[in-house]
Short mmCIF file of C-alpha atoms in Angstrom, two decimals:
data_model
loop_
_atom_site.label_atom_id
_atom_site.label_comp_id
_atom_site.label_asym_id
_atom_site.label_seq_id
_atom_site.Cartn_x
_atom_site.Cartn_y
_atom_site.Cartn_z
CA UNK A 1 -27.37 -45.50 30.17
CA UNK A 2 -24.93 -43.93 32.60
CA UNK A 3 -21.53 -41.81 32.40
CA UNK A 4 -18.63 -44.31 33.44
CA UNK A 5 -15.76 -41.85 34.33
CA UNK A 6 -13.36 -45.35 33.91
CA UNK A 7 -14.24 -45.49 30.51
CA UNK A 8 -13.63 -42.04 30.13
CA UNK A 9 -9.90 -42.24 31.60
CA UNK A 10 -9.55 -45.68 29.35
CA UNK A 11 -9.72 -43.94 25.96
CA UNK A 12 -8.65 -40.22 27.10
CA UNK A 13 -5.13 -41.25 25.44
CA UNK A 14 -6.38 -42.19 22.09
CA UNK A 15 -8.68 -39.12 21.79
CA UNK A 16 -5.68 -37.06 23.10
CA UNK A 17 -4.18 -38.63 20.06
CA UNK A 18 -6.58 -37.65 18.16
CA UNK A 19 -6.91 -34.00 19.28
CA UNK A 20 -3.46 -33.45 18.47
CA UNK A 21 -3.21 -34.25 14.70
CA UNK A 22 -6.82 -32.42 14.85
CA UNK A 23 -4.67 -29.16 16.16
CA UNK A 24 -1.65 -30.00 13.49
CA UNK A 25 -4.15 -29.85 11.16
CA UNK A 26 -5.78 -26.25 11.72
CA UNK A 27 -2.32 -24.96 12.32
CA UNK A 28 -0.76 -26.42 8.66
CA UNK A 29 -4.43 -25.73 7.40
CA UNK A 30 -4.10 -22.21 8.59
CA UNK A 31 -0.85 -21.41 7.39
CA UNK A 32 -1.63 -22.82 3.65
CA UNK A 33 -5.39 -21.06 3.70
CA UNK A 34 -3.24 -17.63 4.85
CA UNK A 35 -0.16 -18.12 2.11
CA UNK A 36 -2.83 -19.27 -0.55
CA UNK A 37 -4.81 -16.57 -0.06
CA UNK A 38 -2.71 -14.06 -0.30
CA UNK A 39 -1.48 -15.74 -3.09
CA UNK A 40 -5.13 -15.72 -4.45
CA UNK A 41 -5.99 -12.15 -3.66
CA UNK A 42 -2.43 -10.70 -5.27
CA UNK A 43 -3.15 -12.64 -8.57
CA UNK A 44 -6.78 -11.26 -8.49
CA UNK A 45 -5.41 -7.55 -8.56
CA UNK A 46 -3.08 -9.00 -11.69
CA UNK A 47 -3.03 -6.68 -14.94
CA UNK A 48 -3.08 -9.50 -17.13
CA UNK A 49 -6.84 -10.17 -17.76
CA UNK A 50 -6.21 -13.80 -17.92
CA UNK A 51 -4.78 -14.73 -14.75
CA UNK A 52 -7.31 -12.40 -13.14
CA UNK A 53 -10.18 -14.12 -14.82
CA UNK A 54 -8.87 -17.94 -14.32
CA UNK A 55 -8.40 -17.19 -10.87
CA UNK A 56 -11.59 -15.30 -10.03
CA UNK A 57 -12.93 -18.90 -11.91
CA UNK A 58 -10.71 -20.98 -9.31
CA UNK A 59 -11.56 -19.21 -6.01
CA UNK A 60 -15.19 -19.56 -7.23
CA UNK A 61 -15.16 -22.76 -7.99
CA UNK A 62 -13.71 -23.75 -4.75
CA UNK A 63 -15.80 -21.74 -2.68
CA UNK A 64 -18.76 -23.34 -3.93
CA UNK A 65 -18.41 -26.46 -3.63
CA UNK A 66 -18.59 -28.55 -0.49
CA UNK A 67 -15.33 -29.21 1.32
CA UNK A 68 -16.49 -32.88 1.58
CA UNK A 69 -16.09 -33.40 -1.93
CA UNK A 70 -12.76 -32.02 -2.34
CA UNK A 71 -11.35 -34.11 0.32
CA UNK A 72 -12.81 -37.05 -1.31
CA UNK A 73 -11.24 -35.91 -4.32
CA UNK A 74 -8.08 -34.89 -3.54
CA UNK A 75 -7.80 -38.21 -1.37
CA UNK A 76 -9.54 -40.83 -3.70
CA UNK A 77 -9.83 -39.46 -7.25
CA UNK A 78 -6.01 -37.59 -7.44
CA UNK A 79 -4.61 -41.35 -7.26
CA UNK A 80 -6.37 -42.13 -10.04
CA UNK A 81 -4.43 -39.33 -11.64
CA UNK A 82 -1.22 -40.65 -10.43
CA UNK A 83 -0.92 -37.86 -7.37
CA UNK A 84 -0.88 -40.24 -4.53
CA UNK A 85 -1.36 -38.19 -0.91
CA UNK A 86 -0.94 -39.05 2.38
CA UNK A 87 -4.66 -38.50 4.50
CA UNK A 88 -3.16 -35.59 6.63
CA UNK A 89 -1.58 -34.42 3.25
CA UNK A 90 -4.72 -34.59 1.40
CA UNK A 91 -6.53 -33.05 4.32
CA UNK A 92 -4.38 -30.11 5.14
CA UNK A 93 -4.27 -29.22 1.25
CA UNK A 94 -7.84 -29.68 1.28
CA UNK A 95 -9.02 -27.34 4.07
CA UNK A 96 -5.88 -24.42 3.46
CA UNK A 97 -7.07 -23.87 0.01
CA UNK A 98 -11.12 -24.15 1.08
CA UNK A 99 -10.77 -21.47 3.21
CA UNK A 100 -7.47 -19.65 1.38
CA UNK A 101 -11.23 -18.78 -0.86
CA UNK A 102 -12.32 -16.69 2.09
CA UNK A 103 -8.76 -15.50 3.59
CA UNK A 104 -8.48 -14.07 -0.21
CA UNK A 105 -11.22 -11.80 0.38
CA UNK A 106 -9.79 -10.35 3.61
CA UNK A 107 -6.69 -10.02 2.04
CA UNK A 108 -8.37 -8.11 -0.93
CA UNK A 109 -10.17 -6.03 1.35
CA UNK A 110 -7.07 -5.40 3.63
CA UNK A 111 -4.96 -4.36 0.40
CA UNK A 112 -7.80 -1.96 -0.74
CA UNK A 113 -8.00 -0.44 2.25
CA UNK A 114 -4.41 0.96 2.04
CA UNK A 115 -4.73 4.67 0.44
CA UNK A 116 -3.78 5.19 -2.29
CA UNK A 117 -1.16 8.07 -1.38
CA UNK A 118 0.75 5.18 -0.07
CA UNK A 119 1.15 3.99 -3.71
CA UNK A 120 2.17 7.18 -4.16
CA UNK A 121 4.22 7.39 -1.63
CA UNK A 122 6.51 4.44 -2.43
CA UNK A 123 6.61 5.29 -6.24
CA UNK A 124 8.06 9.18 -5.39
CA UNK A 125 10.63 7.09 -3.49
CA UNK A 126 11.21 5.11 -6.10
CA UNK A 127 10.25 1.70 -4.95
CA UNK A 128 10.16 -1.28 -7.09
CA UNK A 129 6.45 -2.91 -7.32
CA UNK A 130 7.98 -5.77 -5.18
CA UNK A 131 9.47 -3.17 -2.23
CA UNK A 132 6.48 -1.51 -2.35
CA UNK A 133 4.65 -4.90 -1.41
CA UNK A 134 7.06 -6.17 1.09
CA UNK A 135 7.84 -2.56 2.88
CA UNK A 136 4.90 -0.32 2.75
CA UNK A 137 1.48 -2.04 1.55
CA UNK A 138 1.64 -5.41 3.58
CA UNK A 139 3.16 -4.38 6.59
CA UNK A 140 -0.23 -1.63 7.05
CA UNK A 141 -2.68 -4.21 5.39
CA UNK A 142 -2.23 -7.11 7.47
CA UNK A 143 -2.21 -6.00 10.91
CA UNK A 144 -6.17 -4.97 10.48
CA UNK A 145 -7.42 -8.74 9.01
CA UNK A 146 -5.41 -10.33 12.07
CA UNK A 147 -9.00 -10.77 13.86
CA UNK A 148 -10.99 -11.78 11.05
CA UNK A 149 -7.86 -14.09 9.26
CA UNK A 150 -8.27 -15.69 12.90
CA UNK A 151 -11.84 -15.86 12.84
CA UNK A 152 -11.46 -18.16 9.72
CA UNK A 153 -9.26 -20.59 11.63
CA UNK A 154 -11.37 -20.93 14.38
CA UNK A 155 -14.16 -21.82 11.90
CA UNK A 156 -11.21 -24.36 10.04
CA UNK A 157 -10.76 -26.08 13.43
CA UNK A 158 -14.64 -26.68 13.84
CA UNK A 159 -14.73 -28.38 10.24
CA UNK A 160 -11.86 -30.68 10.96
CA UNK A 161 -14.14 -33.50 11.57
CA UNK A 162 -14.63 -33.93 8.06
CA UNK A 163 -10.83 -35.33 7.72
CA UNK A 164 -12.40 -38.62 8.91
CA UNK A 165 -14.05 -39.24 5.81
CA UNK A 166 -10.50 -39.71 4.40
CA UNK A 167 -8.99 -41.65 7.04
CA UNK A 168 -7.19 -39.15 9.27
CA UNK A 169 -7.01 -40.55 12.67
CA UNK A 170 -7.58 -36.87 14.12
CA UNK A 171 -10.00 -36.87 17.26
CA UNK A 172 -13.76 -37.64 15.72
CA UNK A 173 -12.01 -40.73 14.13
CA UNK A 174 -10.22 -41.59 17.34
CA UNK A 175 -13.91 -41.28 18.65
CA UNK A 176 -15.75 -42.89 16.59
CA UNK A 177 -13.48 -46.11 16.36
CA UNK A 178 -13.27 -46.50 20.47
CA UNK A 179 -16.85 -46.05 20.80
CA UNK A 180 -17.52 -48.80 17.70
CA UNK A 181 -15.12 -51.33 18.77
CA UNK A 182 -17.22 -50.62 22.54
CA UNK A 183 -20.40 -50.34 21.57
CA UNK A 184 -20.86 -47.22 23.78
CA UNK A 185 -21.33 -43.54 22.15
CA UNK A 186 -21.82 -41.37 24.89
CA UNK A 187 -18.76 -40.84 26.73
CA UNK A 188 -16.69 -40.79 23.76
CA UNK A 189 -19.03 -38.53 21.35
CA UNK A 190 -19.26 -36.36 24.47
CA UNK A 191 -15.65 -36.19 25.26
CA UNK A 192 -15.21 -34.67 21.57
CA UNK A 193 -17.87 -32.08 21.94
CA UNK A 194 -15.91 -30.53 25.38
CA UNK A 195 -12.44 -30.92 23.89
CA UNK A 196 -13.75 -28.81 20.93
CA UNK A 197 -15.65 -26.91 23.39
CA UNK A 198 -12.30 -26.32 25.55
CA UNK A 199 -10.10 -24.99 22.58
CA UNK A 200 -12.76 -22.97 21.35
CA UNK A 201 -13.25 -20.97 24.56
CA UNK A 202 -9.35 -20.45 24.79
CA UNK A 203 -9.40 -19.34 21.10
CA UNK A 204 -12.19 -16.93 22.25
CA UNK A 205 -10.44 -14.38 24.36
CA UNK A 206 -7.11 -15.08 22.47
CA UNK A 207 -9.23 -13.62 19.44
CA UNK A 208 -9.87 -10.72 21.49
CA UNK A 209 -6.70 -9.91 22.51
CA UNK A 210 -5.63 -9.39 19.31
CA UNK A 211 -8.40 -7.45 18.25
CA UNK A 212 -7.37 -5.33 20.29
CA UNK A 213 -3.58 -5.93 19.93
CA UNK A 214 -4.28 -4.90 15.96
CA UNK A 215 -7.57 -2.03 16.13
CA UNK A 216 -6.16 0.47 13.47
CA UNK A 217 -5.05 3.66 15.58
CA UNK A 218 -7.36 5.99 14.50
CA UNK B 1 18.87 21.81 -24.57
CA UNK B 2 21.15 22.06 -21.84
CA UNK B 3 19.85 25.12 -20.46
CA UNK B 4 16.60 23.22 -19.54
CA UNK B 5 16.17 20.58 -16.95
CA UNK B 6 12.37 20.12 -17.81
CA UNK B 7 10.94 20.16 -21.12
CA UNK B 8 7.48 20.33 -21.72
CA UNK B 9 6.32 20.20 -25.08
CA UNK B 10 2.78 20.08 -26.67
CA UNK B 11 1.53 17.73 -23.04
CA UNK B 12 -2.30 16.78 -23.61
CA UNK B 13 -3.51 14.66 -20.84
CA UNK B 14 -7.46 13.53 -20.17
CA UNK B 15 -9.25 11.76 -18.07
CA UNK B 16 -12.30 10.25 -20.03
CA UNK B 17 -13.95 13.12 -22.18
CA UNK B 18 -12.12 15.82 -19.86
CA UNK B 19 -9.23 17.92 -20.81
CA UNK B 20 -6.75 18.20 -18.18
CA UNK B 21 -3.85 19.70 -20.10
CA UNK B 22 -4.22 21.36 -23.26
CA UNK B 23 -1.40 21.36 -25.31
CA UNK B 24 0.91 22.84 -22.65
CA UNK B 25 4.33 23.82 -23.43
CA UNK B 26 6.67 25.23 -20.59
CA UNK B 27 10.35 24.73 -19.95
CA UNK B 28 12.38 25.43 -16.35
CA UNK B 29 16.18 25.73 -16.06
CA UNK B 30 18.35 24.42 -13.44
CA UNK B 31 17.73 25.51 -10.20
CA UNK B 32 14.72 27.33 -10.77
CA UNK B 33 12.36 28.28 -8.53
CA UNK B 34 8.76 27.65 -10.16
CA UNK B 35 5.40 28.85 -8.74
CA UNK B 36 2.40 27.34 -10.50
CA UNK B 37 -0.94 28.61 -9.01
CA UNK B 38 -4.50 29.02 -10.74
CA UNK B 39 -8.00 27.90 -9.02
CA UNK B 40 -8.50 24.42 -8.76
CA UNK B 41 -9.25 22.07 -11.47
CA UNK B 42 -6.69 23.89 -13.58
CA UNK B 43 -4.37 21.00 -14.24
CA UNK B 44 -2.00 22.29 -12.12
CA UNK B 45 -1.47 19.35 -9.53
CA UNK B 46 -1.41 17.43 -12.42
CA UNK B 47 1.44 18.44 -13.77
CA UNK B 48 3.55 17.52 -11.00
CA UNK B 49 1.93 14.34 -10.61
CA UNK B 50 2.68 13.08 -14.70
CA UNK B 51 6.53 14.33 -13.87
CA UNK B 52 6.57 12.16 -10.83
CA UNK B 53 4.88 9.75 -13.22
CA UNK B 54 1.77 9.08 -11.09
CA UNK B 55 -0.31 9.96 -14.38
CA UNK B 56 0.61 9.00 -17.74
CA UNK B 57 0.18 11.41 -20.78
CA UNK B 58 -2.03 11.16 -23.91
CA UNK B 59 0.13 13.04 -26.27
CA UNK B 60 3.40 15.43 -26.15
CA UNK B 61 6.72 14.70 -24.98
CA UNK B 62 8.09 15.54 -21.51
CA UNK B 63 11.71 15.86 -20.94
CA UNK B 64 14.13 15.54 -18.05
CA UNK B 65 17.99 16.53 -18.75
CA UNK B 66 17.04 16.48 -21.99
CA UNK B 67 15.84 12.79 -22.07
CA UNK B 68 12.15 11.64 -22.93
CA UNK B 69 10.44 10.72 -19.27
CA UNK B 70 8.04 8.46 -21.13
CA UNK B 71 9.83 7.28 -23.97
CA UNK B 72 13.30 5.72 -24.33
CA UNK B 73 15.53 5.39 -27.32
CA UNK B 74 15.75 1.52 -28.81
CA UNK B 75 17.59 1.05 -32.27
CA UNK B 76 17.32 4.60 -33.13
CA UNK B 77 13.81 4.90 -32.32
CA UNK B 78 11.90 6.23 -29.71
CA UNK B 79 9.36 4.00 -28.12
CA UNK B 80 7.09 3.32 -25.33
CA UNK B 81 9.21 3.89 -21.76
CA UNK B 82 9.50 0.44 -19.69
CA UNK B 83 9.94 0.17 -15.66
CA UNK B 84 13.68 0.47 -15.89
CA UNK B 85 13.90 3.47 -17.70
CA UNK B 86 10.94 5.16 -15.60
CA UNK B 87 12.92 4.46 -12.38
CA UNK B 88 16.27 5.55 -13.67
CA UNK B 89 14.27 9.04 -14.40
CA UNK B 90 12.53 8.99 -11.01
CA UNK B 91 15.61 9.51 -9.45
CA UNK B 92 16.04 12.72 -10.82
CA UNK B 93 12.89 13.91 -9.27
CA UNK B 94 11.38 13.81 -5.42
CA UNK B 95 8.05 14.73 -4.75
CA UNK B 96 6.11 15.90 -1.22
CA UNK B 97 2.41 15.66 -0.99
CA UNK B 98 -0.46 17.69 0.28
CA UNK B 99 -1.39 14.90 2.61
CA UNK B 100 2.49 13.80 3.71
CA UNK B 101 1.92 10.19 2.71
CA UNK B 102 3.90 9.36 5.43
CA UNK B 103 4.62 5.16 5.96
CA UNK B 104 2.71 4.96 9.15
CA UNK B 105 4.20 1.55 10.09
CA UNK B 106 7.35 3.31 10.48
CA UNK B 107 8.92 5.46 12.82
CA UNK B 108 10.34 9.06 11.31
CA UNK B 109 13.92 7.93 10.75
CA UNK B 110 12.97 5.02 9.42
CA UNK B 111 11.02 6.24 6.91
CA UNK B 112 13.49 8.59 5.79
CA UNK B 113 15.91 5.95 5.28
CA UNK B 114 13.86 3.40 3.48
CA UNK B 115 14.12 4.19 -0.22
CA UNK B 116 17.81 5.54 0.10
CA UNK B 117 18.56 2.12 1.34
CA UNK B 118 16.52 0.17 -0.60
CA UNK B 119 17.31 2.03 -4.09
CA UNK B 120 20.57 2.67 -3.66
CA UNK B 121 21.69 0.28 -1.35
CA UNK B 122 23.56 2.45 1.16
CA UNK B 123 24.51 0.68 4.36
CA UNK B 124 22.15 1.39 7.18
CA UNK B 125 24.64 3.50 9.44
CA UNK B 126 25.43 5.94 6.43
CA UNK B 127 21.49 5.81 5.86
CA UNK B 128 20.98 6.82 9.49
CA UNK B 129 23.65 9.03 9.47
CA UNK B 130 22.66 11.21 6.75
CA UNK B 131 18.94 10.94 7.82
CA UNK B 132 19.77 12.19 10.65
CA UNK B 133 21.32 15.86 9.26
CA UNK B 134 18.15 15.81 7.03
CA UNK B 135 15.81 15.77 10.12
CA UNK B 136 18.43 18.32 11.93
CA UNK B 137 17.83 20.54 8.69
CA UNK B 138 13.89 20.51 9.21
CA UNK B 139 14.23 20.82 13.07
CA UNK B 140 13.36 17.91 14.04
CA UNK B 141 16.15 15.48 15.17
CA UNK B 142 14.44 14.75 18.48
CA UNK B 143 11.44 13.05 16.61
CA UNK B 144 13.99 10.69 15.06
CA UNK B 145 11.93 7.74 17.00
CA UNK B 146 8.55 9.09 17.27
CA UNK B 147 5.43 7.50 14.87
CA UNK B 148 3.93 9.89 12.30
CA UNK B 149 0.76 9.24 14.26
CA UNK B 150 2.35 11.26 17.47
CA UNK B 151 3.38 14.22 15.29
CA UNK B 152 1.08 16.95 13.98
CA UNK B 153 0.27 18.08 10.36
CA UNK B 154 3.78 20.33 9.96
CA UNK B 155 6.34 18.17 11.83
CA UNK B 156 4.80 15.51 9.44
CA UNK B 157 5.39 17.31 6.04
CA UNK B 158 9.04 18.68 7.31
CA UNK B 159 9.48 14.23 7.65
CA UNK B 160 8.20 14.40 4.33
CA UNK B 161 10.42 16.90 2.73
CA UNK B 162 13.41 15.47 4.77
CA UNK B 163 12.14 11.95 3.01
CA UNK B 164 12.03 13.23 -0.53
CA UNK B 165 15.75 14.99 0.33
CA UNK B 166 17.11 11.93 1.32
CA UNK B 167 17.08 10.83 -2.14
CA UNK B 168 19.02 13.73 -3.31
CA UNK B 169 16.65 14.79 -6.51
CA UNK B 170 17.91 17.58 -8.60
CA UNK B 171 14.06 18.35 -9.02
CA UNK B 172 11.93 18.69 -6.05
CA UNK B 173 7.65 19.18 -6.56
CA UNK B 174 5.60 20.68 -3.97
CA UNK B 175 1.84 19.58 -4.32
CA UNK B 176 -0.20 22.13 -1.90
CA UNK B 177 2.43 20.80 1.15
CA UNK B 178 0.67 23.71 3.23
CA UNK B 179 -3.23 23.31 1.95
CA UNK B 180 -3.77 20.31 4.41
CA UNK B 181 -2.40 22.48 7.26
CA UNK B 182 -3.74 23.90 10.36
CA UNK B 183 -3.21 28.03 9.69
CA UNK B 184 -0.86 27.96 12.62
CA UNK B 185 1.65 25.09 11.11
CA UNK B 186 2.22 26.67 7.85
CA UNK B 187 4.49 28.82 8.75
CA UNK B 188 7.47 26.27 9.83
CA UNK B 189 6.84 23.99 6.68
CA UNK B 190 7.16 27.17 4.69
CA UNK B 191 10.31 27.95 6.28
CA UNK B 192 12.01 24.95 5.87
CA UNK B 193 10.98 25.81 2.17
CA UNK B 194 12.56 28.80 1.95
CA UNK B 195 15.91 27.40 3.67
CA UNK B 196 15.79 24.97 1.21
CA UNK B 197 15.61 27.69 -1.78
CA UNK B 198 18.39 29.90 -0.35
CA UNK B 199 20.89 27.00 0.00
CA UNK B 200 20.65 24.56 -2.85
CA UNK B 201 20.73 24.55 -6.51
CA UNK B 202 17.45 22.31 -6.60
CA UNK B 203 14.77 23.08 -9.36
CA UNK B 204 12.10 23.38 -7.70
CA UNK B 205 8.09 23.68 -8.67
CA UNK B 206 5.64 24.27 -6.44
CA UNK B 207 1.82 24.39 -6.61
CA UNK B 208 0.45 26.38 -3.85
CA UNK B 209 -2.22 28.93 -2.84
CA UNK B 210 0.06 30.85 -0.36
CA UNK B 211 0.17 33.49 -2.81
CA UNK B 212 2.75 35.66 -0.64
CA UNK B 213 5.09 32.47 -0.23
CA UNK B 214 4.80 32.56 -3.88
CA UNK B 215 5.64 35.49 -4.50
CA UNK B 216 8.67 35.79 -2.33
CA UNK B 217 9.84 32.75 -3.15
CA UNK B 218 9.46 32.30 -7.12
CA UNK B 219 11.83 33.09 -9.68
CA UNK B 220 8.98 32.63 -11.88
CA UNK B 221 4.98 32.45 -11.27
CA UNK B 222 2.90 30.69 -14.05
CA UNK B 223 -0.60 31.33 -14.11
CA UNK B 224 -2.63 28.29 -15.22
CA UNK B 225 -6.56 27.83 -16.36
CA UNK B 226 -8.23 25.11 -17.60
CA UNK B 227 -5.34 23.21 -18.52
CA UNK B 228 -3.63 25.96 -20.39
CA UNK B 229 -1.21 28.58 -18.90
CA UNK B 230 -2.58 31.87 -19.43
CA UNK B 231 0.08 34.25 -18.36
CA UNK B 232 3.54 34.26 -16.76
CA UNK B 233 5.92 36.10 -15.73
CA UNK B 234 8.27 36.73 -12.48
CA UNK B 235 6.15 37.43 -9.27
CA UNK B 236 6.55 41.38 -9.57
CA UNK B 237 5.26 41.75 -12.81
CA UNK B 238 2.50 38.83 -12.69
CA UNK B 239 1.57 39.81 -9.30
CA UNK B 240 1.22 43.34 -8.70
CA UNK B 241 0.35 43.89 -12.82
CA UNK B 242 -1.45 41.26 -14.64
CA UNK B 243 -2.26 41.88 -17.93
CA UNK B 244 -5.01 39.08 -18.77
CA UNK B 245 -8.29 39.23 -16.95
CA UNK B 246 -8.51 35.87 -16.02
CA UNK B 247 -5.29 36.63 -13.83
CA UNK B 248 -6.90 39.34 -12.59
CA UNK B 249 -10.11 38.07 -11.77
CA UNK B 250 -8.11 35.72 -10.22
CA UNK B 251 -5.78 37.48 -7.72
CA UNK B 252 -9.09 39.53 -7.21
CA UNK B 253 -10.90 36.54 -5.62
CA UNK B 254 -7.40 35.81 -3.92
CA UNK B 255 -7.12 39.23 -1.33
CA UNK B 256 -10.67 39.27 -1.13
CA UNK B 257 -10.81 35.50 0.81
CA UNK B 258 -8.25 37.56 2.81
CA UNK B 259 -4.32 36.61 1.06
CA UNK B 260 -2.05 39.22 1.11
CA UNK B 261 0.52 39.09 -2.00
#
């Protein structure tokens, strides 16, 4: 078998294609996994026992199980409920609230973090609960889980492969049906493994600049 | 009633199995200046921290202008106090920590004008304004844009009194604002302190162990232990001639760490 670079050129537009709804979908997946979890990890720290408890259940229950099988249902069994999604749809819901189970914990660990004289603080200024949130905890709590918030879309990006299985036409799908209707794997299975590759190693040092953009000043 | 702004009446607070306050029954009038001091442990910071209501009380009634802190009136009855009532009261009251609790995210002016703006809803240029005669009163008008993290341990606390001013409380607490301080910074936040007690009418109780600022400053020292007060008096009398031994003992260990009184 050898590399034909005119192959290569031949389907670079369809995997180009492919890479982009790829990217669309780590950035959508990203912001839902980020909004979720916060959503997640502000419901957790709830004084009502119940909604603590039923979501503690939820986030558990999500984080272990295999994203595979909440794509497949949230694409193929939801219908059957009468909640019809589109593949990205079903996909981007599918990998934001996967990993919103792990953002959750940065964003419990972030909130923790925040002494508690800053509590304090706000309440001898006579805050509400809500302008406490929005003014004085959040602003010093997320700065610090930048890097590892990141770190969990990198990790998103890597598992967006798995979108095939519902029919996204993101880039292994592209792949996968030039190199089928071709008969020839290597220059296409190849191409997807350096375009991954390429984004990863920009993500790299973008992750450490803002590592050190955010390092607590201490 | 209306010659008390704080009324504290049979107050038990504990955490778990231990007794913080026992019982404790003190009143202050308007514009009084309060010492409390007493070693450590002796419920004294916590007394300032239930009227800021940072702790909650087991039994007794607290009262500010004659109103329950912790209770409110509802057909006739008094019952359990809910978040509006608690931050109508906390307006009457501004508090400044041992350890500033400054907003780090925020530059000085800033965070003096976030809570007037946000809780009262001034405008931003009155907010600025009047934040910036606060930071003028402290001395420090040319930190207006600095970060807390650029300023040391007493330009922080005069931020945080100027903070707590901004609010205009008619009741200002003083949690051990010096204790966290290098011995050379004390000096200008106790300053500011006693500016503040020669020129306004504010109540004001303060928890220290600068037994000298205490007793120049006080109208009043109380002497607690254990969660009980055990003697008071005005700083004369309670400092130069205690009459229960625990006092004594006390004010003994004080001069010889090396206080003068």
């Amino acid at each position: 078998m050898e590399w034909d670079w005119e192959f290569v050129r031949e389907i670079m537009p369809m995997l180009l294609d492919g890479l982009r709804i790829t990217l669309l979908a780590t950035l959508l997946g990203s912001i839902l996994a980020a909004a979720a979890g916060l959503g997640f990890a502000l419901l957790r720290r709830s004084k009502n026992r119940a909604v603590t408890r039923i979501t503690g259940f939820v986030v558990e229950f999500i984080r272990g199980t295999p994203l595979l099988v909440q794509l497949y249902f949230l694409f193929y069994v939801l219908p059957e409920l009468g909640l019809l999604l589109s593949p990205l749809t079903a996909g981007v819901v599918g990998l934001g609230l996967h990993y919103a189970t792990y953002t959750s914990e940065v964003f419990r660990a972030g909130i923790d973090n925040t002494p508690r004289g800053q509590w304090e603080a706000a309440k001898a200024c006579n805050l509400t609960p809500y302008q406490t949130w929005r003014h004085v905890i959040l602003p010093q709590a997320i700065p610090p889980m930048i890097p590892a918030l990141a770190n969990y879309f990198v990790a998103m990006f890597k598992e967006t492969p798995l979108l095939s299985a519902i029919t996204v036409i993101e880039l292994m799908s592209e792949a996968r049906g030039v190199a089928n209707s071709n008969y020839r794997y290597l220059e296409p299975m190849t191409m997807v493994g350096v375009l991954f590759l390429c984004i990863s190693l920009i993500a790299v040092p973008a992750l450490h600049l803002l590592e050190r953009r955010f390092r607590p000043p201490r | 009633m209306t010659d008390t702004i704080i009324d504290i009446d049979r107050v038990t607070k504990r955490y778990g199995s231990h007794t913080v306050l026992q019982d404790l029954c003190f009143s202050v009038r308007p514009g009084e200046k309060l010492a409390l001091i007493g070693p450590s442990g002796s419920g004294k910071t916590t007394i300032l921290r239930t009227l800021m209501t940072l702790e909650t009380i087991e039994s007794g009634t607290i009262r500010i202008d004659g109103e329950p802190l912790f209770q409110m009136e509802r057909n006739g009855s008094l019952v359990p106090a809910d978040e509006a009532h608690l931050h109508r009261m906390r307006t009457k009251i501004g508090m400044v920590f041992q350890l500033f609790n400054l907003f780090p995210h925020k530059c000085v002016l800033d965070n003096v004008t976030l809570a007037p703006m946000l809780t009262k809803g001034v405008r931003k240029a009155d907010a600025e304004r009047r934040a910036m005669e606060l930071l003028d009163l402290v001395g420090l008008a040319d930190k207006a844009r600095a970060m807390p993290a650029q300023l040391s341990g007493g330009q922080k606390q005069r931020v945080a009194i100027a903070r707590a001013l901004a609010l205009q409380p008619r009741i200002m607490l003083f949690d051990e604002v010096t204790s966290a301080l290098d011995p050379e910074l004390v000096e200008e936040v106790l300053s500011v302190m006693r500016m503040l007690g020669s020129t306004t009418d504010m109540t004001m109780l303060l928890v220290t162990h600068e037994m000298s600022f205490a007793h120049d400053f006080a109208d009043r020292v109380l002497f607690f232990d254990r969660g009980r007060i055990v003697e008071e008096g005005p700083p004369d009398v309670l400092f130069t001639n205690p009459t229960h031994e625990r006092t004594q003992a006390f004010l003994k260990k004080i001069i010889a760490a090396g206080q003068r009184i």
